[in-house]
CSV table of C-alpha atoms in Angstrom, one decimal:
chain,number,residue,atom,x,y,z
K,1,MET,CA,8.1,11.4,9.2
K,2,ASP,CA,4.7,13.8,8.4
K,3,LYS,CA,5.7,15.7,5.7
K,4,LYS,CA,4.1,19.4,5.0
K,5,ARG,CA,5.1,21.5,1.9
K,6,ALA,CA,3.8,24.5,0.0
K,7,MET,CA,4.2,23.7,-4.1
K,8,THR,CA,6.5,26.6,-5.4
K,9,SER,CA,8.2,24.4,-8.1
K,10,PRO,CA,6.6,20.9,-9.2
K,11,ASP,CA,8.6,17.8,-9.3
K,12,THR,CA,10.1,16.8,-12.5
K,13,THR,CA,9.5,13.3,-12.2
K,14,SER,CA,6.4,13.1,-13.8
K,15,ASP,CA,5.6,16.2,-15.0
K,16,ASN,CA,4.7,14.8,-18.8
K,17,ALA,CA,1.7,13.0,-17.2
K,18,VAL,CA,0.4,16.3,-15.0
K,19,ALA,CA,1.1,18.6,-18.1
K,20,ALA,CA,-1.4,15.7,-20.1
K,21,VAL,CA,-4.2,15.8,-17.6
K,22,THR,CA,-3.7,19.7,-16.8
K,23,ALA,CA,-3.7,20.4,-20.9
K,24,SER,CA,-7.1,18.2,-21.1
K,25,THR,CA,-8.8,19.6,-18.2
K,26,ALA,CA,-7.5,23.3,-18.1
K,27,SER,CA,-10.1,24.2,-20.8
K,28,THR,CA,-13.0,22.8,-18.6
K,29,ALA,CA,-11.7,24.2,-15.5
K,30,LEU,CA,-13.4,27.7,-13.8
K,31,ALA,CA,-11.7,30.5,-14.5
K,32,THR,CA,-11.3,31.1,-10.4
K,33,ASP,CA,-8.9,33.6,-8.4
K,34,SER,CA,-6.0,31.8,-7.1
K,35,LEU,CA,-7.1,29.3,-4.0
K,36,ARG,CA,-4.9,28.6,-0.9
K,37,PHE,CA,-5.4,24.8,-0.6
K,38,VAL,CA,-4.2,22.2,2.4
K,39,LEU,CA,-4.3,18.4,0.7
K,40,VAL,CA,-4.4,15.9,3.5
K,41,ASP,CA,-3.8,12.1,2.4
K,42,ASP,CA,-1.7,9.2,3.3
K,43,GLU,CA,-1.6,8.0,-0.2
K,44,VAL,CA,2.1,9.8,-1.4
K,45,GLN,CA,2.0,9.6,-5.1
K,46,PHE,CA,-1.9,10.5,-5.7
K,47,ILE,CA,-1.8,13.7,-3.0
K,48,GLU,CA,1.3,14.8,-4.8
K,49,THR,CA,-0.6,14.4,-8.5
K,50,PHE,CA,-2.9,16.5,-7.3
K,51,ALA,CA,-1.3,18.9,-5.5
K,52,LYS,CA,0.8,19.3,-8.7
K,53,LEU,CA,-2.4,19.7,-10.7
K,54,LEU,CA,-3.5,22.4,-8.8
K,55,HIS,CA,-0.1,24.0,-8.8
K,56,HIS,CA,-0.1,24.4,-12.2
K,57,GLN,CA,-3.5,25.9,-12.1
K,58,GLY,CA,-2.4,29.0,-10.1
K,59,HIS,CA,-3.2,27.4,-6.4
K,60,VAL,CA,-0.8,27.5,-4.0
K,61,VAL,CA,-1.0,24.1,-1.9
K,62,HIS,CA,0.3,22.7,1.4
K,63,VAL,CA,0.4,18.7,1.7
K,64,PHE,CA,0.0,16.6,4.6
K,65,HIS,CA,0.3,12.9,4.7
K,66,SER,CA,-1.4,12.5,8.1
K,67,GLY,CA,-4.7,14.4,10.0
K,68,SER,CA,-2.7,15.5,12.6
K,69,ALA,CA,0.2,16.9,11.0
K,70,ALA,CA,-2.6,18.7,8.8
K,71,LEU,CA,-4.3,19.4,12.4
K,72,GLN,CA,-0.7,21.4,13.8
K,73,PHE,CA,-0.7,23.7,10.5
K,74,LEU,CA,-4.3,24.5,11.0
K,75,ALA,CA,-4.2,25.1,14.5
K,76,LYS,CA,-1.7,28.0,13.7
K,77,GLN,CA,-2.8,29.4,10.2
K,78,SER,CA,-6.2,28.5,9.5
K,79,HIS,CA,-6.6,32.1,8.6
K,80,ILE,CA,-4.6,31.7,5.1
K,81,ILE,CA,-6.2,28.6,3.9
K,82,ASP,CA,-9.7,28.9,1.4
K,83,VAL,CA,-10.3,24.7,1.3
K,84,LEU,CA,-9.4,21.5,2.8
K,85,VAL,CA,-9.1,18.6,1.1
K,86,THR,CA,-9.1,15.2,3.0
K,87,ASP,CA,-9.0,11.7,2.3
K,88,PHE,CA,-11.5,9.5,4.3
K,89,ALA,CA,-9.2,6.4,4.9
K,90,MET,CA,-6.2,7.3,6.9
K,91,PRO,CA,-4.5,5.6,9.9
K,92,CYS,CA,-4.2,7.6,13.1
K,93,MET,CA,-6.8,10.1,12.1
K,94,ASP,CA,-9.1,9.8,9.8
K,95,GLY,CA,-10.9,12.4,7.3
K,96,LEU,CA,-14.0,12.8,9.3
K,97,SER,CA,-12.0,13.4,12.9
K,98,LEU,CA,-9.7,15.7,11.5
K,99,THR,CA,-13.2,17.9,9.8
K,100,GLN,CA,-14.7,17.7,13.6
K,101,ARG,CA,-11.7,19.1,15.3
K,102,ILE,CA,-11.3,21.9,12.6
K,103,ARG,CA,-14.3,22.8,12.7
K,104,SER,CA,-14.2,22.8,16.8
K,105,LEU,CA,-11.3,25.3,16.2
K,106,GLY,CA,-13.4,27.7,14.2
K,107,VAL,CA,-11.7,27.2,10.7
K,108,LYS,CA,-13.9,28.9,8.3
K,109,ALA,CA,-12.6,26.8,5.4
K,110,LEU,CA,-14.4,24.8,2.8
K,111,ILE,CA,-14.3,21.5,3.5
K,112,ALA,CA,-14.1,18.7,1.0
K,113,VAL,CA,-13.7,14.8,2.3
K,114,MET,CA,-12.3,12.5,-0.3
K,115,THR,CA,-13.6,8.4,-0.3
K,116,ALA,CA,-12.7,5.6,-2.4
K,117,PHE,CA,-15.3,3.7,-0.3
K,118,ALA,CA,-18.4,5.5,0.5
K,119,GLN,CA,-21.3,3.9,1.9
K,120,GLU,CA,-24.6,4.7,2.0
K,121,ASP,CA,-24.8,7.0,4.6
K,122,ASP,CA,-21.3,8.6,4.9
K,123,GLU,CA,-22.1,11.8,2.9
K,124,ALA,CA,-24.3,12.2,5.5
K,125,LYS,CA,-22.1,12.0,8.4
K,126,PHE,CA,-19.5,13.9,6.4
K,127,LEU,CA,-21.6,16.6,6.1
K,128,GLN,CA,-22.7,16.3,10.0
K,129,ALA,CA,-19.4,16.9,10.8
K,130,GLY,CA,-18.7,20.1,9.1
K,131,ALA,CA,-17.8,18.9,5.1
K,132,ASP,CA,-19.1,21.1,3.1
K,133,VAL,CA,-18.2,18.4,-0.1
K,134,VAL,CA,-17.8,14.6,-0.6
K,135,LEU,CA,-15.7,13.4,-3.2
K,136,ILE,CA,-15.9,10.0,-4.7
K,137,LYS,CA,-11.9,9.0,-6.3
K,138,PRO,CA,-10.8,9.2,-8.9
K,139,ILE,CA,-11.5,13.0,-8.7
K,140,LYS,CA,-11.5,15.1,-12.0
K,141,VAL,CA,-10.0,18.7,-11.2
K,142,ALA,CA,-12.0,20.4,-13.5
K,143,GLN,CA,-15.4,19.1,-11.7
K,144,PHE,CA,-13.7,19.5,-8.1
K,145,LEU,CA,-12.9,23.1,-8.8
K,146,ALA,CA,-16.6,23.4,-10.2
K,147,LYS,CA,-17.7,21.9,-7.3
K,148,VAL,CA,-15.4,24.5,-5.1
K,149,ALA,CA,-16.5,27.8,-6.7
K,150,GLU,CA,-20.2,26.8,-6.5
K,151,ARG,CA,-19.8,26.1,-2.7
K,152,ARG,CA,-17.8,29.3,-2.2
K,153,GLN,CA,-20.6,31.3,-4.2
K,154,LEU,CA,-23.5,29.8,-1.7
K,155,GLY,CA,-21.3,30.4,1.3
K,156,ASN,CA,-21.2,34.2,0.0
């Protein structure tokens, strides 16, 4: 079953781990306005932790565990999203296909594609498909937010 959730109250099961990572990145994270994120990854534990980290820094986060669920949401709600972060390797619809379909809908949000298995020419494929940023896992939240802020400034 596809899952979508706005992070409004974090799950307390791993709050200590999240708080430790958040504290270590808070001093280096850029002071940005609150952003609205869509995160897409079939690795539940990874994406939930990433969502909590963003939420603890004041961002609004919607989590999806499949490309098709995210695409359905974005087809109706793309105007309220600032940043889409999608994994590349997912069943049914990979991040490259999701990026292409989102761009064909005219979605203007910044798109970041994450991968742990990048090949030499993958970054060029992602950028050609409409991605703005390519991220290699593991992702450091402060570095990610710095890249987002940089790309958003370039877009203005």
